[in-house]
Amino acid sequence: MITVTSVAIVGLGLIGGSLLRRLGPSHDVRGYDADPATRAAAAEAGFRVAPTVEDAVAGAGLVLLAVPLPAFEELVPAVAKSAGPGTLVSDVASVKVAPREMMRVHAAGLRYVGGHPMAGSERSGFAAGDAHLFDGAPWLLCLDADTHLADWLELARLVAGLGCRVVPATAAEHDTAVARISHLPHVLAAALAGAATDDLSRKLAAGSFRDGTRVAGSRPELTAAMCDGNRDALADALDAVLARLAEARDALGRGDSLLPLFAEGYAARQRWVGSGMGGAEVILDAAAPTLREDLLRLGRSGGHLDEIGERRLHGWRPAG
Amino acid sequence: MITVTSVAIVGLGLIGGSLLRRLGPSHDVRGYDADPATRAAAAEAGFRVAPTVEDAVAGAGLVLLAVPLPAFEELVPAVAKSAGPGTLVSDVASVKVAPREMMRVHAAGLRYVGGHPMAGSERSGFAAGDAHLFDGAPWLLCLDADTHLADWLELARLVAGLGCRVVPATAAEHDTAVARISHLPHVLAAALAGAATDDLSRKLAAGSFRDGTRVAGSRPELTAAMCDGNRDALADALDAVLARLAEARDALGRGDSLLPLFAEGYAARQRWVGSGMGGAEVILDAAAPTLREDLLRLGRSGGHLDEIGERRLHGWRPAG
């Protein structure tokens, strides 16, 4: 097993800036951001900052792309040109099918393992970065048919070393899940925020409105880029919710109670709250010929890894 | 101006129990709850508890109904039988058209001013009560065509004395507003909670899902009773959101960006966040012949009263 020590982080916003702070003390890290002011802020904070993406990437053992999806189109070919052949590349974009396709088309000579740390805040930019942003967070790493297991394990070891829970899944599985639990909440929050159209409503709005609209306070261009990049999975998730809401609307019109909707929602919320409790330890044999399937099965069951050893991988799987 | 001193609180759940704690030290308060265990808990906490609703209500200057809407049907006739003629009655139900109609039909001999404190939590029951639950909260008091201004002012003085912001509005205005900012968030939260149908989704769900589904953790019978009691206004609010979501679904299908939805949601959320800042002091003349209209105009503009004097009412109106 090779352990990555030299890392280039391209994009120093909330996620990239937090990674720079987190990896800085233990790794040989260079940062780069397209925005000169962000580069200056990172340099002033004491980090090594490259003047160009080429300088950042050249010679790095691992390149972490921490830019929003729309920036990939320009960035990926630039990285492909400057990175040494076979350099390991990962990213933190909140969708995974689209970046994988871009890497396949524009950077076929590099090794790629897509990633997604499930951490964030409605704040953004380098100044909002925090070395502890990832503490205990799930960090999904894509294990697709063409992913090299050795590359995946290398990334998994780095991510587990950050104190994250490594979740294996295919890019498509990831995109379906985040459509349901991240992109859909953003769509509903925006629609709900727009419902407070008068001063009396705004005056009376309190807890349920505040929580229901919180993520509508995120920068709309970033949210749109994220959701536009996961169009098909989000459409499916939205269809399911629209069907449920149409049923509720019909019940209101018929004079029926909304209790079935709320009972179902309550049960689902309780199940989610309870899903992190209990469960069992998991040990996987790193040399097992079934490792790839073992990992994907673990991810599908809601499990994760927290220690990547040479011979055994240690993790957790929820009960039931 | 008469100041109410003798108060009966019927229903000692979260709201009634909090009111009992808040009013106990300054007023002559008796509590009652249909549940014997709740009565015992309130008595044990040192409060005066009546054994029947008749005992609680008899001789009280003000009767506060703090029960869920479905309990009104049985409770209102009982109160009408036991309360002295012309007793002032208020309530804290989260809808206002339906209780008003029940009072009109079953308790025409009593004076009624509907109310709704905009405070709560997902917890419920007497044990969850808190004397500080209402600190600084808006407390809507209904001012309808048949409400006596003197009764309204009496209630307003009591509520302002609790440290609340008194918001005047008609029952219909109230129900339209809460459909948008309270009942709709509950419907969307339940629909969203039901979207996390697989273990991987539950695993990855974090901030946006947690906040978007928080109120789905409320007791479903209470939420259903609240929403079922505001059927028409909720149907209108839901129609508006369904139209916005259908538009988003079409945009996804056409390959268009969701940016317009998110830009609108962001602007609405920012406007709401900013709506509590700035603004101007308001002084109303308690003897003005236009007082009723002045109060309703203040409520519609997002304003409130915080001091109810004999001659002047002091309050606040937002900027813009």
XYZ file of C-alpha atoms in Angstrom:
640
model
C 0.000 0.000 0.000
C 1.313 3.421 -0.984
C 0.407 6.271 1.316
C -0.106 9.576 -0.404
C 1.930 12.422 1.071
C 2.042 15.078 -1.638
C -1.374 16.585 -2.268
C -2.624 19.347 -4.542
C -5.952 20.916 -3.595
C -7.521 22.785 -6.458
C -10.288 25.121 -5.311
C -10.039 26.690 -1.846
C -13.651 27.416 -0.978
C -15.420 25.983 2.061
C -14.465 22.362 1.320
C -11.050 22.919 -0.284
C -10.116 25.515 2.338
C -11.142 23.154 5.127
C -9.110 20.322 3.553
C -6.081 22.602 3.255
C -6.335 23.381 6.981
C -6.907 19.718 7.863
C -4.196 18.165 5.682
C -1.679 21.009 6.031
C -0.032 19.825 9.261
C 0.389 16.170 8.191
C 0.913 16.264 4.418
C 2.920 18.088 1.814
C 0.031 20.193 0.491
C -0.201 22.872 -2.159
C -3.352 24.836 -2.736
C -4.640 26.688 -5.758
C -7.729 28.748 -6.449
C -8.740 30.566 -9.627
C -9.551 33.652 -7.549
C -6.395 35.721 -6.742
C -7.956 37.099 -3.536
C -8.601 33.558 -2.271
C -5.006 32.570 -3.125
C -3.754 35.619 -1.208
C -5.941 34.764 1.804
C -4.668 31.173 1.858
C -1.023 32.313 1.537
C -1.553 34.845 4.316
C -2.932 32.044 6.517
C 0.449 30.329 6.091
C -0.333 27.730 3.422
C 1.691 26.890 0.327
C -0.189 28.311 -2.625
C 0.675 27.713 -6.270
C 0.299 30.574 -8.751
C -1.274 28.376 -11.435
C -3.190 25.137 -11.558
C -0.271 23.639 -13.498
C 2.191 24.479 -10.702
C -0.181 23.064 -8.117
C -0.691 19.781 -9.917
C 2.810 19.082 -11.274
C 4.502 16.423 -9.169
C 1.592 15.881 -6.799
C 0.819 12.292 -5.773
C -2.834 13.116 -5.285
C -4.885 15.874 -6.875
C -8.088 16.805 -5.049
C -10.524 18.806 -7.129
C -12.615 20.959 -4.814
C -14.406 23.164 -7.308
C -18.103 23.325 -8.219
C -19.218 21.061 -11.043
C -19.408 23.783 -13.762
C -15.676 24.444 -13.294
C -14.772 20.835 -14.153
C -15.097 21.342 -17.884
C -12.155 23.748 -17.972
C -10.245 22.286 -15.058
C -10.115 18.587 -15.945
C -8.248 19.040 -19.276
C -5.789 21.421 -17.541
C -5.112 18.841 -14.817
C -4.760 16.093 -17.403
C -2.078 18.133 -19.177
C 0.012 18.960 -16.086
C -0.308 15.932 -13.829
C 2.164 13.094 -14.194
C 0.797 9.979 -15.932
C -1.158 7.801 -13.542
C -1.548 10.532 -10.897
C -4.380 9.748 -8.536
C -7.246 12.244 -8.784
C -10.251 12.617 -6.534
C -12.903 15.262 -6.153
C -15.516 16.416 -3.672
C -18.325 17.383 -6.033
C -21.816 16.716 -4.700
C -22.714 14.641 -7.766
C -20.661 11.738 -9.003
C -21.882 10.468 -12.380
C -21.059 13.688 -14.260
C -17.465 14.173 -12.967
C -16.706 10.517 -13.639
C -17.801 10.969 -17.241
C -15.662 14.102 -17.596
C -12.607 12.310 -16.222
C -13.241 9.404 -18.581
C -13.399 11.710 -21.602
C -10.710 14.291 -20.772
C -8.293 12.600 -18.371
C -8.252 8.937 -19.301
C -4.524 8.682 -18.446
C -5.093 9.530 -14.766
C -6.429 7.278 -11.995
C -9.702 8.557 -10.618
C -11.775 7.804 -7.532
C -14.718 10.161 -7.085
C -15.552 11.293 -3.579
C -18.122 13.272 -1.666
C -17.667 14.401 1.926
C -21.131 14.777 3.462
C -20.205 17.927 5.335
C -20.873 21.557 4.692
C -22.695 24.591 5.900
C -24.675 27.380 4.289
C -21.501 29.483 4.509
C -19.017 29.418 1.679
C -15.569 30.677 0.735
C -12.062 30.167 2.139
C -12.752 32.211 5.277
C -15.562 29.814 6.241
C -13.180 26.842 6.145
C -12.673 24.782 9.274
C -10.195 21.955 9.892
C -12.898 20.170 11.913
C -15.600 20.393 9.234
C -15.178 16.708 8.359
C -14.923 15.232 11.865
C -17.022 12.069 11.908
C -18.765 12.890 8.619
C -19.588 10.202 6.072
C -17.298 10.525 3.041
C -18.537 8.584 0.089
C -15.917 7.111 -2.249
C -17.067 5.763 -5.582
C -16.333 2.170 -6.386
C -17.410 1.623 -9.967
C -16.701 -1.254 -12.286
C -13.647 0.549 -13.691
C -12.278 1.807 -10.357
C -9.014 0.156 -9.317
C -9.441 -1.366 -5.880
C -5.906 -0.310 -4.881
C -6.687 3.318 -5.738
C -9.944 3.143 -3.826
C -8.184 1.740 -0.764
C -5.499 4.424 -0.940
C -8.118 7.175 -0.893
C -10.108 5.343 1.758
C -7.077 5.247 4.043
C -6.524 9.003 3.626
C -10.197 9.780 4.285
C -10.449 7.441 7.285
C -7.316 9.144 8.617
C -9.229 12.432 8.616
C -11.694 10.879 11.075
C -14.345 10.342 8.411
C -16.589 7.339 7.813
C -15.794 5.922 4.411
C -18.938 4.878 2.517
C -18.450 2.748 -0.638
C -21.037 3.101 -3.430
C -21.262 3.347 -7.179
C -21.552 6.818 -8.708
C -25.150 6.085 -9.731
C -26.111 4.858 -6.252
C -24.614 8.028 -4.838
C -26.511 10.320 -7.177
C -29.838 8.615 -6.430
C -29.269 8.936 -2.691
C -28.172 12.577 -2.675
C -31.075 13.517 -4.933
C -33.364 12.235 -2.168
C -31.607 13.568 0.908
C -29.788 16.681 -0.279
C -30.981 18.045 -3.611
C -34.680 17.477 -2.910
C -34.458 19.316 0.466
C -32.983 22.288 -1.403
C -35.833 22.272 -3.939
C -38.500 22.045 -1.209
C -36.806 24.729 0.902
C -36.783 27.158 -2.029
C -40.437 26.463 -2.842
C -41.407 26.909 0.812
C -39.459 30.167 1.196
C -41.394 31.559 -1.756
C -44.708 30.804 -0.014
C -44.282 33.593 2.557
C -45.554 36.258 0.204
C -47.046 38.745 2.680
C -45.891 40.725 5.718
C -48.195 38.971 8.184
C -46.861 35.553 7.111
C -43.282 36.741 7.457
C -44.119 38.095 10.902
C -45.653 34.848 12.155
C -43.067 32.536 10.591
C -41.083 30.750 13.279
C -39.442 27.383 13.927
C -41.022 25.192 11.257
C -40.545 27.836 8.557
C -37.023 28.682 9.706
C -35.860 25.065 9.620
C -37.778 24.249 6.448
C -36.160 27.139 4.552
C -32.661 27.172 6.077
C -30.862 25.803 3.037
C -32.681 28.292 0.812
C -30.123 30.720 2.299
C -27.317 28.941 0.406
C -25.840 30.683 -2.629
C -28.367 29.977 -5.410
C -25.733 29.530 -8.177
C -24.008 26.786 -6.167
C -27.284 25.032 -5.358
C -28.425 25.261 -8.973
C -25.103 23.893 -10.259
C -25.382 20.966 -7.840
C -28.982 20.134 -8.769
C -28.579 20.774 -12.507
C -25.700 18.277 -12.396
C -27.989 15.547 -11.066
C -30.998 16.190 -13.275
C -32.281 12.639 -13.829
C -32.001 11.360 -10.275
C -33.484 14.587 -8.924
C -36.403 14.369 -11.350
C -37.175 10.862 -10.053
C -36.975 11.984 -6.423
C -39.143 15.016 -7.140
C -41.718 12.862 -8.939
C -42.059 10.669 -5.859
C -42.605 13.701 -3.625
C -45.006 15.311 -6.077
C -47.091 12.128 -6.057
C -47.214 12.185 -2.261
C -48.134 15.881 -2.210
C -50.814 15.431 -4.872
C -52.327 12.700 -2.721
C -52.330 15.085 0.260
C -53.964 17.772 -1.874
C -56.673 15.317 -2.927
C -57.275 14.332 0.683
C -57.756 17.991 1.606
C -60.237 18.405 -1.232
C -62.169 15.258 -0.303
C -62.378 16.247 3.362
C -60.114 13.353 4.413
C -57.535 13.667 7.149
C -53.828 14.210 6.405
C -53.009 11.743 9.180
C -51.689 9.041 6.784
C -49.130 11.506 5.362
C -47.988 12.634 8.806
C -47.945 9.109 10.241
C -45.753 7.953 7.346
C -43.488 10.990 7.666
C -43.163 10.466 11.410
C -42.249 6.800 10.988
C -39.670 7.663 8.307
C -38.127 10.424 10.423
C -37.947 8.126 13.478
C -36.388 5.396 11.393
C -33.757 7.848 10.171
C -33.032 9.162 13.674
C -32.638 5.584 14.884
C -30.544 4.452 11.928
C -27.288 5.643 13.497
C -27.838 3.676 16.701
C -26.998 0.078 17.433
C -25.493 -1.981 14.639
C -22.530 -4.281 14.458
C -18.809 -4.162 13.879
C -17.654 -5.255 10.431
C -14.262 -6.689 9.523
C -13.413 -7.173 5.862
C -10.434 -9.107 4.573
C -8.425 -6.766 2.315
C -7.268 -9.741 0.245
C -10.669 -11.376 -0.249
C -11.490 -11.955 -3.923
C -15.022 -10.731 -3.101
C -13.773 -7.443 -1.572
C -15.348 -5.252 -4.242
C -18.794 -6.788 -3.706
C -18.291 -6.863 0.074
C -17.623 -3.131 0.054
C -20.608 -2.275 -2.124
C -22.867 -4.462 0.013
C -21.626 -2.644 3.109
C -22.403 0.733 1.550
C -25.875 -0.321 0.420
C -26.702 -1.516 3.928
C -25.871 1.899 5.381
C -22.479 0.839 6.729
C -19.059 2.449 6.566
C -15.362 1.826 7.181
C -13.340 3.728 9.748
C -9.968 1.990 9.588
C -8.138 0.818 6.482
C -5.348 -1.539 7.422
C -3.031 -3.499 5.132
C -4.900 -6.736 5.782
C -8.196 -5.897 7.279
C -10.692 -3.121 6.966
C -12.661 -2.199 10.043
C -16.140 -0.739 9.958
C -19.710 -0.735 11.078
C -23.059 -1.853 9.746
C -26.425 -0.683 11.121
C -28.863 -3.060 12.812
C -31.851 -4.461 10.968
C -60.037 48.928 31.617
C -60.579 45.784 33.674
C -57.528 43.677 34.304
C -58.167 39.989 34.432
C -56.839 38.323 37.565
C -58.755 35.061 37.831
C -57.842 32.661 35.044
C -58.881 29.104 34.223
C -56.541 27.176 31.921
C -58.216 24.166 30.354
C -55.698 21.766 28.867
C -52.261 21.462 30.469
C -50.090 20.216 27.619
C -47.054 22.082 26.311
C -48.876 25.399 25.839
C -51.348 25.193 28.743
C -48.681 23.854 31.077
C -46.325 26.670 30.097
C -49.087 29.239 30.645
C -49.839 27.770 34.055
C -46.185 28.158 35.008
C -45.985 31.677 33.554
C -49.242 33.055 34.980
C -49.119 31.163 38.284
C -46.987 33.652 40.201
C -48.941 36.768 39.153
C -52.542 35.612 38.708
C -55.177 33.571 40.467
C -54.939 30.547 38.161
C -56.676 27.189 38.154
C -55.720 24.463 35.745
C -57.626 21.494 34.417
C -56.761 18.656 32.088
C -58.919 15.741 30.956
C -56.034 13.383 31.718
C -55.871 12.454 35.436
C -52.104 11.845 35.263
C -51.552 15.344 33.882
C -53.743 16.826 36.639
C -51.709 14.920 39.215
C -48.422 16.144 37.712
C -49.615 19.766 37.745
C -50.847 19.475 41.343
C -47.562 17.905 42.372
C -45.733 20.829 40.783
C -47.618 23.075 43.204
C -50.404 24.436 41.005
C -54.111 24.710 41.804
C -55.855 22.031 39.800
C -59.613 21.649 39.490
C -61.117 18.128 39.445
C -63.567 18.919 36.625
C -63.780 21.407 33.798
C -66.892 22.872 35.497
C -64.952 23.559 38.702
C -62.121 25.121 36.740
C -64.342 27.455 34.773
C -66.905 28.500 37.402
C -66.163 32.004 38.637
C -63.135 32.565 36.373
C -62.766 36.011 34.807
C -60.923 34.539 31.848
C -61.061 31.026 30.450
C -58.109 29.982 28.299
C -58.751 26.908 26.176
C -55.427 25.191 25.548
C -56.627 21.936 23.980
C -56.185 20.635 20.424
C -58.928 21.569 17.990
C -60.695 18.167 17.989
C -61.369 18.599 21.737
C -63.303 21.838 21.197
C -66.493 20.096 20.137
C -66.985 18.562 23.560
C -65.289 21.282 25.574
C -66.989 24.435 24.300
C -70.560 23.394 25.313
C -69.236 22.347 28.747
C -67.561 25.724 29.219
C -70.698 27.531 28.024
C -72.721 25.709 30.682
C -70.415 26.422 33.618
C -68.944 29.856 32.931
C -70.750 32.916 34.168
C -72.608 34.910 31.493
C -70.258 37.214 29.615
C -67.094 35.434 30.778
C -64.148 36.238 28.535
C -62.857 33.199 26.658
C -59.712 32.861 24.596
C -57.878 29.924 23.124
C -54.482 29.036 21.738
C -55.486 26.740 18.868
C -53.274 26.951 15.823
C -56.255 27.678 13.556
C -58.729 30.444 14.194
C -61.724 30.259 11.843
C -62.958 26.893 13.145
C -62.844 27.707 16.909
C -64.569 31.027 16.267
C -67.390 29.216 14.508
C -67.713 26.715 17.374
C -67.876 29.510 19.941
C -70.508 31.297 17.832
C -72.684 28.181 17.675
C -72.212 26.693 21.160
C -71.206 29.578 23.430
C -72.911 32.681 22.067
C -73.412 34.039 25.598
C -69.686 34.299 26.259
C -67.220 36.937 25.036
C -64.566 35.423 22.781
C -61.229 36.610 21.434
C -59.301 33.899 19.606
C -55.563 33.766 20.081
C -52.495 31.933 18.832
C -49.106 32.147 20.502
C -46.454 31.477 17.847
C -44.309 29.401 20.164
C -43.847 25.702 20.528
C -41.457 22.865 20.149
C -41.639 19.326 18.831
C -42.010 18.212 22.445
C -45.435 17.981 24.009
C -47.156 17.329 27.334
C -47.134 19.032 30.739
C -43.569 17.998 31.526
C -42.313 19.835 28.427
C -43.867 23.120 29.653
C -41.629 26.115 30.253
C -42.532 29.494 31.772
C -40.213 31.128 29.226
C -41.708 29.441 26.156
C -43.501 32.650 25.135
C -40.709 35.184 25.778
C -40.705 37.617 22.860
C -42.951 35.411 20.717
C -45.634 36.871 18.467
C -49.089 36.131 19.901
C -51.829 36.699 17.421
C -55.176 37.940 18.758
C -58.170 37.860 16.433
C -59.959 41.082 15.756
C -63.009 40.204 13.711
C -66.037 42.302 12.859
C -67.920 40.909 15.869
C -65.022 41.120 18.354
C -65.541 43.735 21.064
C -62.580 46.105 21.041
C -62.601 46.290 24.864
C -62.302 42.497 25.092
C -59.506 42.506 22.550
C -57.601 45.175 24.475
C -58.040 43.279 27.748
C -56.508 40.153 26.236
C -53.828 42.212 24.488
C -52.787 43.722 27.828
C -52.473 40.268 29.389
C -50.470 38.913 26.462
C -48.186 41.964 26.237
C -47.620 41.553 29.972
C -46.211 38.083 29.268
C -43.515 39.707 27.147
C -45.182 38.725 23.884
C -45.695 40.734 20.722
C -49.405 41.181 20.139
C -50.326 40.789 16.471
C -53.862 41.874 15.447
C -55.495 40.063 12.499
C -58.789 38.590 11.434
C -59.309 34.855 11.891
C -59.224 34.366 8.101
C -55.992 36.368 7.718
C -54.467 34.246 10.446
C -55.462 30.956 8.851
C -54.078 31.993 5.455
C -50.758 33.019 7.017
C -50.271 29.920 9.168
C -51.171 27.680 6.245
C -48.170 29.197 4.447
C -45.633 29.340 7.240
C -46.597 26.523 9.587
C -48.950 23.932 8.097
C -47.223 23.822 4.717
C -43.788 23.255 6.327
C -45.286 20.263 8.150
C -46.681 18.812 4.911
C -43.364 19.271 3.070
C -41.356 17.852 5.988
C -43.491 14.698 6.046
C -43.197 14.252 2.271
C -39.430 14.758 2.440
C -38.968 12.337 5.344
C -40.714 9.671 3.257
C -38.206 10.154 0.426
C -35.328 8.491 2.323
C -36.449 4.991 1.404
C -33.121 3.149 1.433
C -30.255 2.555 3.856
C -27.643 4.423 1.832
C -29.877 7.523 1.708
C -30.451 7.363 5.444
C -26.708 7.021 5.947
C -25.810 10.047 3.844
C -28.623 12.281 5.098
C -27.228 15.228 7.015
C -27.959 18.917 7.632
C -30.394 19.721 4.831
C -32.406 16.543 5.426
C -32.305 16.934 9.204
C -33.617 20.510 9.112
C -36.085 19.828 6.321
C -37.665 16.930 8.231
C -37.398 18.181 11.824
C -41.109 18.915 12.291
C -41.965 15.497 10.858
C -40.873 14.350 14.322
C -43.945 16.028 15.876
C -46.804 13.803 17.036
C -48.692 12.994 13.814
C -52.189 13.150 15.402
C -51.551 16.716 16.610
C -50.144 17.818 13.265
C -53.039 16.207 11.399
C -55.613 17.843 13.698
C -53.984 21.222 13.107
C -53.846 20.857 9.321
C -57.251 19.183 8.962
C -58.667 22.199 10.829
C -57.332 24.586 8.192
C -58.220 22.598 5.105
C -59.131 25.388 2.667
C -56.258 27.757 3.406
C -53.795 24.862 3.405
C -55.119 23.628 0.047
C -54.467 27.092 -1.432
C -50.959 27.247 0.008
C -50.205 23.723 -1.206
C -51.513 24.537 -4.693
C -49.087 27.452 -4.920
C -46.154 25.237 -3.922
C -47.253 22.417 -6.224
C -47.291 24.881 -9.134
C -43.751 25.995 -8.287
C -42.548 22.389 -7.955
C -44.228 21.349 -11.217
C -42.383 24.193 -12.922
C -39.113 22.937 -11.435
C -39.920 19.415 -12.626
C -40.551 20.712 -16.148
C -37.274 22.632 -16.104
C -35.418 19.434 -15.166
C -37.122 17.602 -18.009
C -36.350 20.323 -20.541
C -32.690 20.546 -19.522
C -33.156 24.048 -18.099
C -31.424 25.210 -14.944
C -33.201 25.328 -11.581
C -31.485 28.679 -10.915
C -34.742 30.709 -11.132
C -36.318 28.582 -8.372
C -33.265 28.890 -6.127
C -32.774 32.611 -6.836
C -36.411 33.270 -5.900
C -36.165 31.106 -2.792
C -32.946 32.821 -1.728
C -34.473 36.284 -2.143
C -37.577 35.246 -0.182
C -35.516 33.739 2.626
C -33.291 36.847 2.820
C -36.347 39.072 2.875
C -37.757 37.027 5.758
C -34.474 37.086 7.683
C -34.307 40.856 7.213
C -37.971 41.477 8.033
C -37.309 41.597 11.791
C -34.651 44.302 11.469
C -35.086 48.052 11.286
C -38.601 49.407 11.329
C -40.311 52.167 13.254
C -42.048 52.739 16.552
C -45.836 52.931 16.386
C -48.126 54.753 18.825
C -51.864 54.234 18.511
C -54.486 56.320 20.310
C -56.664 53.912 22.312
C -59.635 56.267 21.915
C -59.325 56.814 18.156
C -62.542 55.966 16.277
C -60.339 54.299 13.659
C -58.609 52.047 16.221
C -60.025 48.804 14.814
C -58.748 49.593 11.310
C -55.468 50.976 12.695
C -54.856 47.678 14.498
C -55.662 45.505 11.489
C -53.468 47.665 9.260
C -50.622 47.278 11.761
C -51.027 43.491 11.737
C -51.146 43.296 7.936
C -47.939 45.313 7.682
C -46.091 42.824 9.890
C -46.226 45.018 13.001
C -47.132 44.286 16.608
C -47.937 45.924 19.939
C -45.812 45.469 23.033
C -47.491 47.791 25.517
C -51.205 48.313 26.049
C -51.813 51.456 28.085
C -55.134 53.074 29.012
C -54.679 55.816 26.444
C -52.012 54.714 24.062
C -50.833 51.502 22.574
C -47.142 51.159 21.835
C -45.739 48.977 19.088
C -43.529 48.501 16.120
C -43.891 48.315 12.358
C -41.241 46.869 10.016
C -39.433 49.017 7.443
C -40.407 48.974 3.784
